[in-house]
Short mmCIF file of C-alpha atoms in Angstrom, two decimals:
data_model
loop_
_atom_site.label_atom_id
_atom_site.label_comp_id
_atom_site.label_asym_id
_atom_site.label_seq_id
_atom_site.Cartn_x
_atom_site.Cartn_y
_atom_site.Cartn_z
CA MET X 21 51.09 -22.61 31.67
CA LEU X 22 47.79 -23.29 33.44
CA LYS X 23 47.93 -19.89 35.10
CA PHE X 24 48.30 -18.13 31.74
CA ARG X 25 45.32 -20.06 30.28
CA THR X 26 43.16 -19.14 33.25
CA ALA X 27 44.08 -15.48 32.87
CA ALA X 28 43.24 -15.57 29.18
CA LEU X 29 39.83 -17.11 29.88
CA LEU X 30 39.10 -14.46 32.49
CA LEU X 31 39.99 -11.68 30.06
CA LYS X 32 37.97 -13.08 27.15
CA PRO X 33 34.44 -12.06 28.33
CA ALA X 34 35.63 -8.51 29.04
CA ALA X 35 37.10 -8.21 25.55
CA ALA X 36 33.88 -9.49 23.99
CA ALA X 37 31.83 -7.05 26.03
CA ALA X 38 33.93 -4.18 24.68
CA GLN X 39 32.96 -4.94 21.08
CA PRO X 40 30.35 -2.56 19.58
CA ARG X 41 26.82 -3.84 19.05
CA VAL X 42 25.75 -4.59 15.54
CA ARG X 43 22.31 -3.35 14.46
CA LEU X 44 20.56 -6.11 12.55
CA SER X 45 17.31 -4.27 11.82
CA SER X 46 16.86 -3.11 8.23
CA CYS X 47 14.31 -0.42 9.10
CA PRO X 48 13.13 1.75 12.01
CA PRO X 49 10.87 -0.03 14.55
CA GLN X 50 7.15 0.20 13.81
CA GLU X 51 5.79 2.91 16.10
CA HIS X 52 2.09 2.10 15.81
CA THR X 53 -0.14 -0.90 15.17
CA THR X 54 -2.45 0.64 12.55
CA PHE X 55 -2.12 -1.06 9.19
CA TYR X 56 -3.82 -0.94 5.81
CA GLU X 57 -4.96 -3.99 3.91
CA PHE X 58 -4.73 -3.67 0.13
CA ARG X 59 -7.18 -5.91 -1.75
CA THR X 60 -7.33 -6.55 -5.48
CA TYR X 61 -10.19 -8.52 -7.03
CA SER X 62 -10.22 -9.70 -10.63
CA ILE X 63 -13.73 -9.92 -12.04
CA ARG X 64 -15.11 -12.12 -14.80
CA PRO X 65 -15.41 -9.76 -17.80
CA GLU X 66 -19.09 -10.50 -18.36
CA GLN X 67 -19.81 -9.88 -14.66
CA ASN X 68 -17.93 -6.61 -14.20
CA ALA X 69 -20.97 -4.31 -14.33
CA ALA X 70 -23.05 -6.66 -12.17
CA PHE X 71 -20.31 -6.89 -9.54
CA LEU X 72 -19.94 -3.12 -9.29
CA LYS X 73 -23.71 -2.69 -9.06
CA LEU X 74 -24.02 -5.31 -6.32
CA THR X 75 -21.12 -3.82 -4.36
CA ASN X 76 -22.57 -0.32 -4.66
CA GLU X 77 -25.86 -1.57 -3.21
CA LYS X 78 -24.46 -3.76 -0.43
CA ILE X 79 -21.14 -2.21 0.62
CA HIS X 80 -22.82 -0.91 3.79
CA LEU X 81 -22.96 -4.49 5.04
CA ARG X 82 -19.16 -4.57 4.95
CA THR X 83 -18.40 -1.05 6.19
CA ALA X 84 -20.56 -1.75 9.26
CA HIS X 85 -17.65 -3.89 10.48
CA SER X 86 -14.49 -1.87 9.67
CA GLU X 87 -13.28 1.32 8.00
CA LEU X 88 -13.04 1.54 4.22
CA ILE X 89 -10.44 4.05 3.01
CA GLY X 90 -11.13 3.84 -0.72
CA TYR X 91 -12.58 1.60 -3.43
CA TRP X 92 -11.59 2.00 -7.07
CA SER X 93 -12.18 0.47 -10.47
CA VAL X 94 -8.91 -0.05 -12.35
CA GLU X 95 -8.93 1.67 -15.75
CA TYR X 96 -5.31 1.25 -16.88
CA GLY X 97 -2.79 -1.28 -15.63
CA GLY X 98 -5.32 -4.05 -15.04
CA LEU X 99 -8.55 -5.03 -16.78
CA ASN X 100 -11.73 -5.95 -14.94
CA GLN X 101 -10.20 -5.27 -11.54
CA VAL X 102 -11.14 -3.39 -8.41
CA PHE X 103 -8.72 -2.20 -5.75
CA HIS X 104 -9.69 -1.27 -2.19
CA ILE X 105 -7.97 -0.27 1.05
CA TRP X 106 -9.19 -1.17 4.56
CA LYS X 107 -7.85 0.27 7.80
CA TYR X 108 -7.31 -1.78 10.98
CA ASP X 109 -5.98 -0.75 14.38
CA SER X 110 -4.43 -4.16 15.03
CA PHE X 111 -4.29 -7.73 13.78
CA SER X 112 -6.63 -8.79 16.57
CA GLN X 113 -9.19 -6.26 15.36
CA ARG X 114 -8.98 -7.66 11.83
CA ALA X 115 -9.40 -11.20 13.15
CA ALA X 116 -12.49 -10.10 15.08
CA VAL X 117 -13.90 -8.41 11.96
CA ARG X 118 -13.38 -11.54 9.86
CA ALA X 119 -15.03 -13.66 12.55
CA ALA X 120 -18.02 -11.30 12.75
CA LEU X 121 -18.45 -11.31 8.96
CA ALA X 122 -18.49 -15.10 8.95
CA GLN X 123 -21.46 -14.95 11.34
CA ASP X 124 -23.31 -12.09 9.61
CA PRO X 125 -26.27 -13.63 7.74
CA SER X 126 -27.01 -10.49 5.72
CA TRP X 127 -23.39 -10.20 4.51
CA ILE X 128 -23.34 -13.86 3.53
CA SER X 129 -26.73 -14.14 1.85
CA GLU X 130 -27.07 -10.69 0.28
CA TYR X 131 -23.50 -10.07 -0.84
CA ILE X 132 -20.63 -12.51 -0.52
CA SER X 133 -22.47 -15.59 -1.77
CA LYS X 134 -23.39 -13.62 -4.92
CA ALA X 135 -20.10 -11.76 -5.36
CA ILE X 136 -17.64 -14.66 -5.08
CA PRO X 137 -18.88 -16.47 -8.25
CA MET X 138 -18.30 -13.22 -10.19
CA LEU X 139 -14.57 -13.21 -9.35
CA THR X 140 -11.65 -15.05 -10.91
CA SER X 141 -9.11 -14.20 -8.19
CA GLN X 142 -8.52 -12.26 -4.98
CA ASP X 143 -5.25 -10.93 -3.60
CA ASN X 144 -4.32 -8.99 -0.48
CA GLU X 145 -1.31 -7.29 1.05
CA VAL X 146 -0.76 -5.85 4.52
CA THR X 147 1.00 -2.48 4.52
CA TYR X 148 2.07 0.24 6.93
CA LEU X 149 2.49 3.90 6.17
CA VAL X 150 6.19 4.73 5.90
CA PRO X 151 7.37 6.82 8.89
CA TRP X 152 7.47 10.10 6.96
CA SER X 153 4.02 9.75 5.36
CA ARG X 154 0.52 10.42 6.67
CA LEU X 155 -2.72 9.43 4.98
CA GLN X 156 -4.14 12.49 3.22
CA LYS X 157 -7.48 13.31 1.64
CA PRO X 158 -7.67 14.36 -2.02
CA PRO X 159 -7.97 18.12 -2.62
CA ARG X 160 -11.51 17.64 -3.91
CA ASP X 161 -13.92 14.98 -5.13
CA GLY X 162 -13.45 13.71 -8.66
CA GLY X 163 -10.20 13.21 -10.45
CA VAL X 164 -8.24 10.01 -10.91
CA TYR X 165 -5.93 8.01 -8.68
CA GLU X 166 -2.66 6.29 -9.43
CA LEU X 167 -1.18 3.48 -7.37
CA ALA X 168 2.52 3.27 -8.19
CA SER X 169 4.20 0.14 -6.82
CA PHE X 170 7.94 -0.38 -6.54
CA GLN X 171 9.75 -3.66 -5.93
CA MET X 172 12.92 -2.61 -4.15
CA ARG X 173 16.06 -4.71 -3.83
CA PRO X 174 16.51 -6.66 -0.57
CA GLY X 175 18.04 -4.72 2.29
CA GLY X 176 15.10 -2.71 3.53
CA PRO X 177 14.71 1.02 4.19
CA ALA X 178 18.12 1.12 5.87
CA VAL X 179 19.55 0.70 2.36
CA TRP X 180 17.08 2.47 0.08
CA GLY X 181 14.71 4.42 2.38
CA ASN X 182 16.27 7.88 2.03
CA ALA X 183 16.63 7.61 -1.74
CA PHE X 184 13.04 6.42 -2.12
CA GLN X 185 11.72 9.23 0.06
CA ALA X 186 13.63 11.82 -1.96
CA ALA X 187 12.29 10.43 -5.26
CA ILE X 188 8.67 10.39 -4.08
CA THR X 189 8.69 13.77 -2.36
CA SER X 190 10.32 15.39 -5.38
CA HIS X 191 7.01 14.74 -7.19
CA ASP X 192 4.89 15.92 -4.25
CA ALA X 193 5.27 19.60 -4.99
CA PRO X 194 3.22 22.46 -6.48
CA GLY X 195 2.47 21.75 -10.11
CA TYR X 196 2.61 18.00 -9.61
CA GLY X 197 0.19 15.38 -8.32
CA LYS X 198 -1.00 15.10 -4.72
CA LEU X 199 0.57 12.31 -2.66
CA LEU X 200 -2.12 10.73 -0.48
CA GLY X 201 0.05 8.11 1.19
CA ALA X 202 3.24 6.07 0.91
CA PHE X 203 3.16 2.51 2.19
CA HIS X 204 5.58 -0.38 2.70
CA SER X 205 4.64 -4.06 2.68
CA GLU X 206 4.49 -6.28 5.75
CA PHE X 207 2.76 -9.34 4.28
CA GLY X 208 2.76 -10.15 0.58
CA ALA X 209 5.72 -9.34 -1.63
CA LEU X 210 8.44 -8.03 0.69
CA ASN X 211 10.57 -4.95 0.02
CA GLN X 212 7.62 -3.45 -1.84
CA VAL X 213 6.56 0.16 -1.46
CA HIS X 214 3.51 1.94 -2.86
CA ALA X 215 2.62 5.57 -3.50
CA LEU X 216 -1.04 6.58 -3.85
CA TRP X 217 -1.47 9.74 -5.94
CA TRP X 218 -4.39 11.98 -6.91
CA PHE X 219 -4.64 13.92 -10.18
CA GLU X 220 -7.32 16.15 -11.61
CA SER X 221 -7.56 13.96 -14.71
CA ALA X 222 -5.68 11.36 -16.72
CA ASP X 223 -4.59 14.12 -19.11
CA GLN X 224 -3.19 16.20 -16.25
CA ARG X 225 -1.26 13.17 -15.06
CA ALA X 226 0.21 12.74 -18.58
CA GLU X 227 1.25 16.42 -18.67
CA ILE X 228 2.93 16.11 -15.27
CA ARG X 229 4.73 12.97 -16.39
CA HIS X 230 6.28 14.84 -19.33
CA LYS X 231 7.09 17.81 -17.11
CA ALA X 232 9.00 15.59 -14.67
CA HIS X 233 11.30 14.38 -17.45
CA THR X 234 12.69 17.89 -17.83
CA ASP X 235 12.77 18.86 -14.13
CA ALA X 236 16.43 18.56 -13.03
CA ARG X 237 15.43 18.27 -9.38
CA VAL X 238 13.12 15.31 -10.04
CA VAL X 239 15.51 13.62 -12.47
CA ALA X 240 18.37 13.72 -9.97
CA ALA X 241 16.24 12.25 -7.17
CA VAL X 242 14.90 9.47 -9.38
CA ARG X 243 18.38 8.54 -10.63
CA ASN X 244 19.60 8.14 -7.06
CA SER X 245 16.63 5.89 -6.24
CA VAL X 246 16.49 3.71 -9.34
CA VAL X 247 19.73 1.88 -8.45
CA HIS X 248 17.78 0.23 -5.61
CA LEU X 249 14.83 -0.74 -7.82
CA ASP X 250 14.12 -4.17 -9.28
CA SER X 251 10.78 -3.48 -10.98
CA GLN X 252 7.74 -1.23 -10.87
CA ARG X 253 4.15 -1.11 -12.03
CA ASN X 254 1.24 1.28 -11.78
CA ARG X 255 -2.51 1.40 -12.05
CA LEU X 256 -4.73 4.34 -12.93
CA MET X 257 -8.03 4.06 -11.10
CA PHE X 258 -11.43 5.73 -10.93
CA PRO X 259 -13.19 5.93 -7.54
CA CYS X 260 -16.46 4.03 -7.20
CA PRO X 261 -19.52 6.08 -6.18
CA PHE X 262 -19.45 4.63 -2.65
CA SER X 263 -15.71 5.17 -2.10
CA PRO X 264 -14.82 7.48 0.83
CA MET X 265 -12.00 8.79 -1.38
CA LYS X 266 -13.92 10.09 -4.39
#
């Protein structure tokens, strides 16, 4: 009997080694370290104009430290709010930027000490571009921007990535809006994806919205994606005069 037990024990590791590996990752590995920090500030209603004026005058103190992608005032989908995107090459770079700002006397005295009392809240989110998206510039200056945010069901891009891509790219076609970037969250609400769009005007965006409802190609793609969706929200935004994306 002992001989049979010994043989079984010797065979057991070989049998285990023959089992296929199970992939636990819910998404493709991140291929680069560049990330984008989304920031949303809520402003005291009576201070909204003053905050925008101060930021317009002093934003150079902040952009001296890291790259600003865009800065917008929210018109629909949030009152008395601004939304801005900052680009970083790594988390260590961001840490160095924050440390430098904390030691910058001009930033502290001329801007942040005056701006903070004008705000009621601040929020941020770290995002990466999804693998199939690249950050684009708008076709021209002017126009309006829409940030569409989707809270997807848990499971990650391995579950809903293809359906989400099909739904977004179905709208990124001639006669529709211009997709400037698609992002997924790393810190903040997880399983969240965002699409940043450009339109010539709010009226053009409304026309495109109605057009999409009767486009069989778009409807089919959206129906396949919506089964993975928990909730969504959007914001229509106007670029501030100092925004690189105008």
